[in-house]
Structures are given as structure tokens and as C-alpha cells.
Tab-separated table of C-alpha atoms and ligand atoms in Angstrom:
chain	number	residue	atom	x	y	z
A	22	MET	CA	144.426	14.176	76.620
A	23	ALA	CA	141.170	13.224	78.284
A	24	ALA	CA	139.163	15.963	79.993
A	25	ARG	CA	138.735	16.308	83.725
A	26	VAL	CA	135.186	15.245	84.607
A	27	ILE	CA	133.326	17.791	86.717
A	28	ASP	CA	131.318	15.779	89.255
A	29	GLY	CA	128.009	17.625	89.609
A	30	LYS	CA	126.605	14.978	91.863
A	31	ALA	CA	129.377	15.507	94.415
A	32	VAL	CA	129.256	19.327	94.220
A	33	ALA	CA	125.473	19.215	94.582
A	34	ALA	CA	125.674	16.840	97.588
A	35	ALA	CA	128.071	19.271	99.325
A	36	LEU	CA	125.751	22.218	98.607
A	37	ARG	CA	122.711	20.285	99.852
A	38	ALA	CA	124.561	19.418	103.070
A	39	GLU	CA	125.509	23.074	103.551
A	40	VAL	CA	121.913	24.186	102.981
A	41	ALA	CA	120.632	21.555	105.413
A	42	ALA	CA	123.136	22.699	108.068
A	43	ARG	CA	122.051	26.345	107.634
A	44	ALA	CA	118.373	25.359	107.732
A	45	ALA	CA	118.956	23.449	110.996
A	46	THR	CA	120.008	26.696	112.692
A	47	LEU	CA	116.713	28.447	111.863
A	48	PRO	CA	113.780	28.552	114.287
A	49	TYR	CA	111.458	27.384	111.471
A	50	ALA	CA	111.564	24.942	108.555
A	51	PRO	CA	111.857	26.723	105.177
A	52	GLY	CA	108.705	25.953	103.182
A	53	LEU	CA	108.742	24.921	99.535
A	54	ALA	CA	105.535	24.420	97.525
A	55	VAL	CA	105.930	22.607	94.203
A	56	VAL	CA	102.970	22.764	91.857
A	57	LEU	CA	102.542	20.100	89.189
A	58	VAL	CA	99.738	20.416	86.638
A	59	GLY	CA	98.988	17.279	84.626
A	60	GLU	CA	100.776	13.979	84.354
A	61	ASP	CA	103.847	14.551	82.189
A	62	PRO	CA	106.050	11.568	83.187
A	63	ALA	CA	109.372	13.478	83.156
A	64	SER	CA	107.850	16.267	85.270
A	65	GLN	CA	106.585	13.720	87.784
A	66	VAL	CA	110.113	12.340	88.227
A	67	TYR	CA	111.628	15.836	88.670
A	68	VAL	CA	108.953	16.902	91.125
A	69	ARG	CA	109.452	13.764	93.204
A	70	ASN	CA	113.215	14.392	93.276
A	71	LYS	CA	112.678	18.004	94.355
A	72	GLU	CA	110.361	16.989	97.167
A	73	ARG	CA	112.755	14.276	98.358
A	74	ALA	CA	115.705	16.679	98.370
A	75	ALA	CA	113.707	19.355	100.213
A	76	LYS	CA	112.626	16.900	102.912
A	77	ALA	CA	116.195	15.569	103.254
A	78	ALA	CA	117.369	19.163	103.902
A	79	GLY	CA	114.822	19.520	106.687
A	80	PHE	CA	112.440	21.736	104.690
A	81	ALA	CA	108.686	21.685	104.923
A	82	SER	CA	107.849	20.689	101.373
A	83	GLU	CA	104.518	20.007	99.761
A	84	THR	CA	103.707	19.009	96.197
A	85	ILE	CA	100.331	20.191	94.984
A	86	ARG	CA	98.984	18.274	92.017
A	87	LEU	CA	96.308	19.650	89.715
A	88	PRO	CA	94.734	17.603	86.923
A	89	ALA	CA	95.731	18.293	83.326
A	90	SER	CA	92.207	19.663	82.890
A	91	ALA	CA	92.779	22.429	85.456
A	92	SER	CA	92.031	25.930	84.173
A	93	GLN	CA	94.411	28.871	84.292
A	94	ALA	CA	92.012	30.530	86.791
A	95	GLU	CA	92.278	27.533	89.141
A	96	LEU	CA	96.040	27.624	88.972
A	97	LEU	CA	96.113	31.391	89.586
A	98	ALA	CA	93.816	30.925	92.592
A	99	LEU	CA	96.179	28.293	94.011
A	100	ILE	CA	99.158	30.613	93.529
A	101	ALA	CA	97.292	33.438	95.276
A	102	ARG	CA	96.716	31.138	98.251
A	103	LEU	CA	100.393	30.114	98.349
A	104	ASN	CA	101.444	33.778	98.076
A	105	ARG	CA	99.407	34.515	101.243
A	106	ASP	CA	100.531	31.413	103.201
A	107	PRO	CA	103.200	32.555	105.700
A	108	ALA	CA	104.659	29.015	105.947
A	109	VAL	CA	105.437	28.968	102.215
A	110	ASP	CA	108.792	30.603	101.397
A	111	GLY	CA	109.217	29.249	97.887
A	112	ILE	CA	106.784	28.486	95.064
A	113	LEU	CA	107.789	26.482	91.995
A	114	VAL	CA	105.310	25.757	89.211
A	115	GLN	CA	106.755	22.899	87.184
A	116	LEU	CA	107.110	23.655	83.456
A	117	PRO	CA	105.953	22.926	80.824
A	118	LEU	CA	102.285	23.615	81.622
A	119	PRO	CA	99.426	22.008	79.676
A	120	ALA	CA	98.295	23.809	76.506
A	121	GLY	CA	95.748	26.510	77.300
A	122	ILE	CA	97.634	27.840	80.325
A	123	ASP	CA	99.852	30.850	79.647
A	124	PRO	CA	103.147	30.231	81.485
A	125	GLN	CA	104.018	33.939	81.526
A	126	ALA	CA	100.720	34.801	83.246
A	127	VAL	CA	101.393	32.114	85.834
A	128	ILE	CA	104.963	33.261	86.468
A	129	ARG	CA	103.820	36.869	86.861
A	130	ALA	CA	101.277	35.780	89.478
A	131	ILE	CA	103.943	34.353	91.815
A	132	ASP	CA	105.089	36.724	94.573
A	133	PRO	CA	108.618	37.677	93.397
A	134	ALA	CA	109.804	37.215	97.001
A	135	LYS	CA	108.743	33.532	96.752
A	136	ASP	CA	109.854	32.996	93.158
A	137	VAL	CA	112.544	30.358	93.795
A	138	ASP	CA	112.805	29.650	90.043
A	139	GLY	CA	113.856	33.277	89.474
A	140	PHE	CA	111.503	33.492	86.491
A	141	HIS	CA	109.331	36.490	87.589
A	142	PRO	CA	109.983	39.680	85.575
A	143	ASP	CA	111.140	41.488	88.739
A	144	ASN	CA	113.805	38.838	89.355
A	145	VAL	CA	114.753	38.729	85.660
A	146	ALA	CA	115.162	42.510	85.725
A	147	ALA	CA	117.221	42.403	88.925
A	148	LEU	CA	119.619	39.919	87.307
A	149	ALA	CA	119.822	41.950	84.098
A	150	LEU	CA	120.542	45.133	86.072
A	151	GLY	CA	123.325	43.464	88.054
A	152	THR	CA	121.441	43.415	91.378
A	153	PRO	CA	120.318	39.753	91.496
A	154	PHE	CA	117.986	38.387	94.175
A	155	LEU	CA	116.497	34.995	93.256
A	156	VAL	CA	118.468	33.625	90.281
A	157	PRO	CA	117.324	30.732	88.044
A	158	CYS	CA	118.556	27.441	89.515
A	159	THR	CA	120.142	25.810	86.468
A	160	PRO	CA	122.444	28.664	85.399
A	161	ARG	CA	123.230	29.375	89.053
A	162	GLY	CA	124.235	25.733	89.385
A	163	VAL	CA	126.485	26.027	86.333
A	164	MET	CA	128.310	29.007	87.890
A	165	LYS	CA	128.858	26.967	91.053
A	166	LEU	CA	130.204	24.029	89.002
A	167	LEU	CA	132.669	26.349	87.266
A	168	ALA	CA	133.802	27.694	90.629
A	169	ALA	CA	134.131	24.209	92.109
A	170	ALA	CA	136.245	23.130	89.124
A	171	GLY	CA	138.505	26.174	89.523
A	172	ILE	CA	137.487	27.730	86.186
A	173	ALA	CA	137.384	31.520	86.289
A	174	PRO	CA	135.011	33.206	83.803
A	175	ARG	CA	136.756	36.596	84.112
A	176	GLY	CA	138.072	37.654	80.731
A	177	ALA	CA	137.258	34.258	79.189
A	178	ARG	CA	135.399	33.795	75.885
A	179	ALA	CA	132.124	32.091	76.822
A	180	LEU	CA	129.588	30.747	74.358
A	181	VAL	CA	126.041	30.017	75.513
A	182	LEU	CA	124.228	27.781	73.070
A	183	GLY	CA	120.501	28.424	73.629
A	184	ARG	CA	118.532	31.568	74.581
A	185	SER	CA	115.560	30.286	76.594
A	186	ASN	CA	114.258	32.299	79.533
A	187	ILE	CA	114.987	29.455	81.912
A	188	VAL	CA	118.559	28.598	80.902
A	189	GLY	CA	120.318	30.432	78.061
A	190	ARG	CA	119.468	34.064	78.823
A	191	PRO	CA	120.065	33.974	82.594
A	192	MET	CA	123.219	31.890	81.937
A	193	ALA	CA	124.557	34.641	79.683
A	194	ALA	CA	123.657	37.302	82.286
A	195	LEU	CA	125.514	35.451	85.051
A	196	LEU	CA	128.607	34.918	82.888
A	197	LEU	CA	128.589	38.591	81.951
A	198	ALA	CA	128.250	39.565	85.607
A	199	ALA	CA	131.313	37.343	86.243
A	200	ASP	CA	133.248	39.337	83.588
A	201	ALA	CA	133.271	36.739	80.809
A	202	THR	CA	133.092	37.875	77.182
A	203	VAL	CA	129.755	36.362	76.272
A	204	THR	CA	128.298	35.206	72.970
A	205	ILE	CA	124.790	33.764	72.743
A	206	ALA	CA	124.095	31.342	69.888
A	207	HIS	CA	120.710	29.966	68.827
A	208	SER	CA	118.822	28.389	65.940
A	209	ARG	CA	119.463	31.376	63.658
A	210	THR	CA	123.210	31.477	64.292
A	211	ARG	CA	125.319	31.107	61.158
A	212	ASP	CA	128.134	28.547	61.469
A	213	LEU	CA	127.463	27.318	64.979
A	214	ALA	CA	130.496	25.029	64.928
A	215	ALA	CA	132.832	27.968	64.326
A	216	GLU	CA	131.234	29.983	67.148
A	217	CYS	CA	131.626	27.020	69.509
A	218	ARG	CA	135.240	26.473	68.496
A	219	ARG	CA	136.134	30.010	69.662
A	220	ALA	CA	134.845	29.358	73.176
A	221	GLU	CA	136.996	28.759	76.214
A	222	ILE	CA	133.814	28.053	78.177
A	223	LEU	CA	131.087	26.326	76.157
A	224	ILE	CA	127.628	25.942	77.698
A	225	ALA	CA	125.188	23.802	75.718
A	226	ALA	CA	121.467	24.288	76.470
A	227	VAL	CA	119.668	23.406	73.251
A	228	GLY	CA	117.723	20.222	73.886
A	229	ARG	CA	119.210	18.395	70.865
A	230	ALA	CA	120.823	15.067	71.700
A	231	GLU	CA	124.603	15.079	71.161
A	232	MET	CA	124.481	18.033	68.785
A	233	VAL	CA	127.817	19.505	69.878
A	234	LYS	CA	130.522	17.389	68.241
A	235	GLY	CA	134.092	16.842	69.345
A	236	ASP	CA	135.457	19.053	66.580
A	237	TRP	CA	133.246	21.947	67.814
A	238	VAL	CA	135.288	22.021	71.013
A	239	SER	CA	138.474	24.036	71.349
A	240	PRO	CA	141.345	21.981	72.842
A	241	GLY	CA	141.385	22.507	76.601
A	242	ALA	CA	138.008	24.263	76.715
A	243	THR	CA	135.508	23.781	79.550
A	244	VAL	CA	132.291	22.132	78.324
A	245	ILE	CA	129.139	22.357	80.441
A	246	ASP	CA	126.283	20.226	79.147
A	247	VAL	CA	122.869	21.373	80.367
A	248	GLY	CA	120.911	19.177	77.958
A	249	ILE	CA	118.715	16.348	79.206
A	250	ASN	CA	117.531	14.223	76.291
A	251	ARG	CA	115.869	10.866	76.638
A	252	THR	CA	117.060	8.227	74.150
A	253	ALA	CA	114.824	5.640	72.508
A	254	ALA	CA	116.519	3.032	74.710
A	255	GLY	CA	115.353	4.951	77.815
A	256	GLY	CA	118.743	6.388	78.705
A	257	LEU	CA	119.729	10.054	79.145
A	258	VAL	CA	122.152	11.964	76.942
A	259	GLY	CA	123.194	15.577	76.900
A	260	ASP	CA	123.458	18.146	74.105
A	261	VAL	CA	127.150	17.256	73.730
A	262	ALA	CA	128.603	14.144	72.069
A	263	TYR	CA	130.323	13.283	75.326
A	264	ALA	CA	133.062	10.830	74.315
A	265	GLU	CA	134.218	12.978	71.363
A	266	ALA	CA	134.120	16.202	73.360
A	267	ALA	CA	135.843	14.694	76.405
A	268	ALA	CA	138.772	13.697	74.189
A	269	VAL	CA	139.377	17.381	73.348
A	270	ALA	CA	138.068	19.436	76.302
A	271	GLY	CA	140.023	20.399	79.408
A	272	ALA	CA	137.013	19.797	81.658
A	273	ILE	CA	133.500	18.531	80.985
A	274	THR	CA	130.257	17.755	82.815
A	275	PRO	CA	128.573	14.378	82.293
A	276	VAL	CA	124.871	13.713	81.754
A	277	PRO	CA	123.477	12.492	84.068
A	278	GLY	CA	125.464	13.608	87.112
A	279	GLY	CA	126.460	17.072	85.915
A	280	VAL	CA	124.199	20.115	85.857
A	281	GLY	CA	120.938	18.311	86.767
A	282	PRO	CA	121.776	17.630	90.434
A	283	MET	CA	122.990	21.251	90.798
A	284	THR	CA	119.587	22.547	89.693
A	285	ILE	CA	117.913	20.806	92.608
A	286	ALA	CA	120.567	21.855	95.131
A	287	CYS	CA	120.241	25.486	93.991
A	288	LEU	CA	116.458	25.281	94.325
A	289	LEU	CA	116.975	24.419	98.003
A	290	GLU	CA	119.471	27.258	98.398
A	291	ASN	CA	117.051	29.711	96.731
A	292	THR	CA	114.318	28.598	99.130
A	293	LEU	CA	116.635	29.310	102.055
A	294	ILE	CA	117.489	32.738	100.596
A	295	ALA	CA	113.783	33.521	100.135
A	296	ALA	CA	113.016	32.385	103.672
A	297	ALA	CA	115.827	34.456	105.179
A	298	ALA	CA	114.620	37.556	103.288
A	299	ARG	CA	111.010	37.122	104.417
A	300	ARG	CA	111.216	36.049	108.065
B	412	NDP	N1	119.948	20.093	83.756
B	412	NDP	C1	118.909	20.831	84.111
B	412	NDP	O1	118.701	21.077	85.277
B	412	NDP	C2	118.025	21.398	83.093
B	412	NDP	C3	118.133	20.927	81.802
B	412	NDP	N2	117.376	21.426	80.813
B	412	NDP	C4	117.645	20.912	79.461
B	412	NDP	O2	118.386	21.878	78.746
B	412	NDP	C5	118.030	21.860	77.376
B	412	NDP	C6	117.542	23.231	76.959
B	412	NDP	O3	116.408	23.583	77.705
B	412	NDP	P1	115.599	24.927	77.429
B	412	NDP	O4	116.533	26.077	77.449
B	412	NDP	O5	114.449	24.900	78.327
B	412	NDP	O6	115.109	24.636	75.925
B	412	NDP	P2	114.292	25.534	74.879
B	412	NDP	O7	113.727	24.571	73.924
B	412	NDP	O8	113.421	26.479	75.583
B	412	NDP	O9	115.423	26.382	74.182
B	412	NDP	C7	116.344	25.786	73.307
B	412	NDP	C8	117.264	26.824	72.711
B	412	NDP	O10	118.131	26.155	71.820
B	412	NDP	C9	118.090	26.749	70.544
B	412	NDP	N3	118.177	25.721	69.514
B	412	NDP	C10	117.305	24.707	69.273
B	412	NDP	N4	117.704	23.966	68.230
B	412	NDP	C11	118.850	24.525	67.799
B	412	NDP	C12	119.754	24.224	66.757
B	412	NDP	N5	119.557	23.185	65.938
B	412	NDP	N6	120.813	25.014	66.581
B	412	NDP	C13	121.033	26.053	67.405
B	412	NDP	N7	120.229	26.384	68.419
B	412	NDP	C14	119.148	25.631	68.600
B	412	NDP	C15	116.773	27.491	70.463
B	412	NDP	O11	116.950	28.562	69.564
B	412	NDP	P3	115.767	29.616	69.181
B	412	NDP	O12	115.632	30.497	70.396
B	412	NDP	O13	116.320	30.311	68.034
B	412	NDP	O14	114.567	28.781	68.920
B	412	NDP	C16	116.553	27.898	71.907
B	412	NDP	O15	117.129	29.152	72.187
B	412	NDP	C17	116.973	20.760	77.266
B	412	NDP	O16	117.646	19.549	76.935
B	412	NDP	C18	116.415	20.660	78.649
B	412	NDP	O17	115.877	19.382	78.933
B	412	NDP	C19	116.508	22.462	81.049
B	412	NDP	C20	116.352	22.971	82.309
B	412	NDP	C21	117.058	22.435	83.426
B	413	GUE	N1	109.601	25.492	87.060
B	413	GUE	C1	110.556	24.694	86.631
B	413	GUE	N2	111.798	24.794	87.194
B	413	GUE	C2	112.799	23.959	86.774
B	413	GUE	O1	113.930	24.061	87.278
B	413	GUE	C3	112.524	22.985	85.768
B	413	GUE	C4	111.229	22.917	85.245
B	413	GUE	N3	110.278	23.781	85.681
B	413	GUE	N4	110.930	22.022	84.281
B	413	GUE	C5	111.870	21.052	83.790
B	413	GUE	C6	113.320	21.523	83.969
B	413	GUE	C7	114.310	20.371	84.001
B	413	GUE	N5	114.883	20.371	85.326
B	413	GUE	C8	115.745	19.410	85.825
B	413	GUE	C9	116.029	19.287	87.146
B	413	GUE	C10	116.834	18.255	87.635
B	413	GUE	C11	117.377	17.324	86.785
B	413	GUE	C12	118.187	16.213	87.320
B	413	GUE	O2	118.271	15.993	88.514
B	413	GUE	N6	118.810	15.401	86.457
B	413	GUE	C13	119.598	14.236	86.841
B	413	GUE	C14	119.037	12.951	86.250
B	413	GUE	C15	117.569	12.754	86.510
B	413	GUE	C16	117.030	11.564	85.735
B	413	GUE	O3	117.633	10.478	85.841
B	413	GUE	O4	116.030	11.734	85.016
B	413	GUE	C17	121.000	14.356	86.293
B	413	GUE	O5	121.177	15.090	85.280
B	413	GUE	O6	121.900	13.735	86.821
B	413	GUE	C18	117.115	17.455	85.449
B	413	GUE	C19	116.335	18.491	84.968
B	413	GUE	C20	114.339	21.379	86.036
B	413	GUE	N7	113.467	22.099	85.317
């Protein structure tokens, strides 16, 4: 039986509309500052999409571009200025940063109250301790997709493939907070296929095109594909071999049109949360 397709684009559009409606009731426009260092083509596309979505929601959004040659000190000085700016509610520094800039030092410099990526150690700790404030957008978007699809994590066996700070780890923390039984797999995991096959909820965030095969998926399982991989032909594919997996899964997210649009919608929601907490 073919899997139900979870329409991230539609869920994200509904969330963006809700955020815009809430923003319209405020006496100010929530402010989002997106910082892009260098000219990475993929980052430029993402940053443009973020700015467009923020403007469409009625936010005051600015993208600040620094040349690839910018020093860490220059970037830290910019962040200090944005931290002080009362019109800025959210600060996002697009990753990856050019070599020579320490991303952890940059993330630590962002005021945790404006850290709409949820990457600052204070926000990471709050999530780990079960008292979340600003939660990373991509895993937060995945939880909303599960909810929208009527899939309850409570008591379910969930497998998170990937342990990065921006996706895998916070994803596992959110699933645990939602009472799933969570396993985290990574590049040192023995027999990945067998681990995946045990999962009722399988979240792939590895960055390896179509690595998760159809026979890694348990019949009826929910498959959430976080991966964004560019093919030689210029297309986008996920970390899951979609056609094979969709033939086995109960529900599945496509790429594009799955998790990606949720990330942007959750960024807007985080900016609204940060604004409401500050003003
Ligand atoms: N849709 C969206 O909004 C977003 C999508 N992405 C996409 O999600 C994917 C993951 O991103 P991110 O977490 O930043 O990636 P990272 O490269 O930071 O992390 C990848 C993780 O996958 C693990 N891994 C890599 N290769 C293998 C393998 N062969 N077998 C098992 N595990 C492996 C790594 O293990 P180890 O730790 O052992 O090295 C690591 O934990 C990418 O495709 C990225 O483009 C990312 C952010 C947002
Ligand atoms: N500080 C920081 N925060 C991030 O959240 C962050 C980041 N850096 N660096 C890069 C990753 C990646 N990421 C995506 C966001 C939206 C889509 C998205 O909208 N994807 C569309 C397709 C877009 C396309 O066609 O290229 C989709 O999947 O349908 C994808 C990926 C956020 N990231």
C-alpha cells in the first residue's frame, strides 16, 4: 500500500498565515535580522526565501551581507550591534560560515533572547532540561508535521538518523519530551538498516542522497526526510529513497515540499515568540 504523503508546504502555509495573523495584532512589527557571510549559492537562496517569508508575514526583516573575507571580529561586532538594537527581535546567522570563523563563538555571541535558531548553549540547555524557550526550527517543524499528520510520538519507537547540533540532537530531545522511545544513529552505528527497521517513526537527517532504502523501512512506519541534497542534474533529493520507502511506509514527507518549508515557518514563529517575550 502506498504511503500517505505529508504535505509540508500546506502545513507550513497554514502556520505562516497563523503567525501573520498574530503579528497583525501587535503594536509593532517583529524584527528579524538574517546575517549572511560570503556567497555560498545555496545559502543565498535560503536567505532570500527567509526574507521573503518574513516580509509576507508583516515582519520587519533585514538581510545583512558580509563579504567572505569578513573577520570573526567584524561578525561579532555586527552581532553586538544587533543584540543592542531594540527593533531586532530575532538574529539568524546563516550556516555554514566561511573557514576561519568559529561558528560556536558566533552562536555564543547572540543574545539567547534573540536566538531564533535555538542554537545558543542557554537554549540548548533549556531544551535538554525540559524547559524549552527558543527551539531549533527544523526539528520543531518536524514535530508540527507529525502532529498535523495525526502521528503521536508517545510510546512510539523513534529513530533519529544523524546527531548534528542543528537537527539530530534537538530532534531527539523533542521526541523524548513527547514521550517517544528514542534511538540516535550516526556514522559509527553498527547495522544502520536494522536500527531503522525497528522504528515506527524514522527521521533521516544525514545529508546522504537517498541513503535510506525501502527495505530499511518498517511496514506502516512514518518516515520524515530532513535531507536536502542537490543532484548533478540540479534537482533536490532527500536522504530517503522516496519511491521505495513510500511503497512500504504508512506516511512520508517528500523533498522538496516536506520539512524545508516548515523550517522557514517555524523561524517566523520563533521570531514572534522572541518578540512577545521581549516587548
Ligand atoms: N529541511 C531543512 O530545513 C534542513 C535540512 N537540512 C539537511 O539535513 C541533512 C543533515 O543536516 P545536518 O544535520 O546539518 O548534517 P551534518 O553533516 O551536520 O550531520 C550529519 C549527521 O549524519 C551522520 N552521518 C553522515 N553520514 C552517515 C552515514 N553514512 N551513516 C550514518 N550516519 C551518517 C553524521 O554522523 P557523525 O556524527 O558520526 O559524523 C552526522 O551525525 C542535510 O541534507 C541538510 O542539508 C539541514 C538543516 C535544515
Ligand atoms: N543558521 C541557520 N539556520 C538554519 O535553519 C539553516 C542554516 N543556518 N543553514 C542551512 C540550513 C538548511 N535550511 C533550510 C531551510 C529551508 C529549506 C527549504 O525551504 N527547502 C525547500 C526547497 C528549497 C529549494 O528549492 O532549494 C523544500 O524542501 O521544499 C531548506 C533548508 C535551513 N538551514
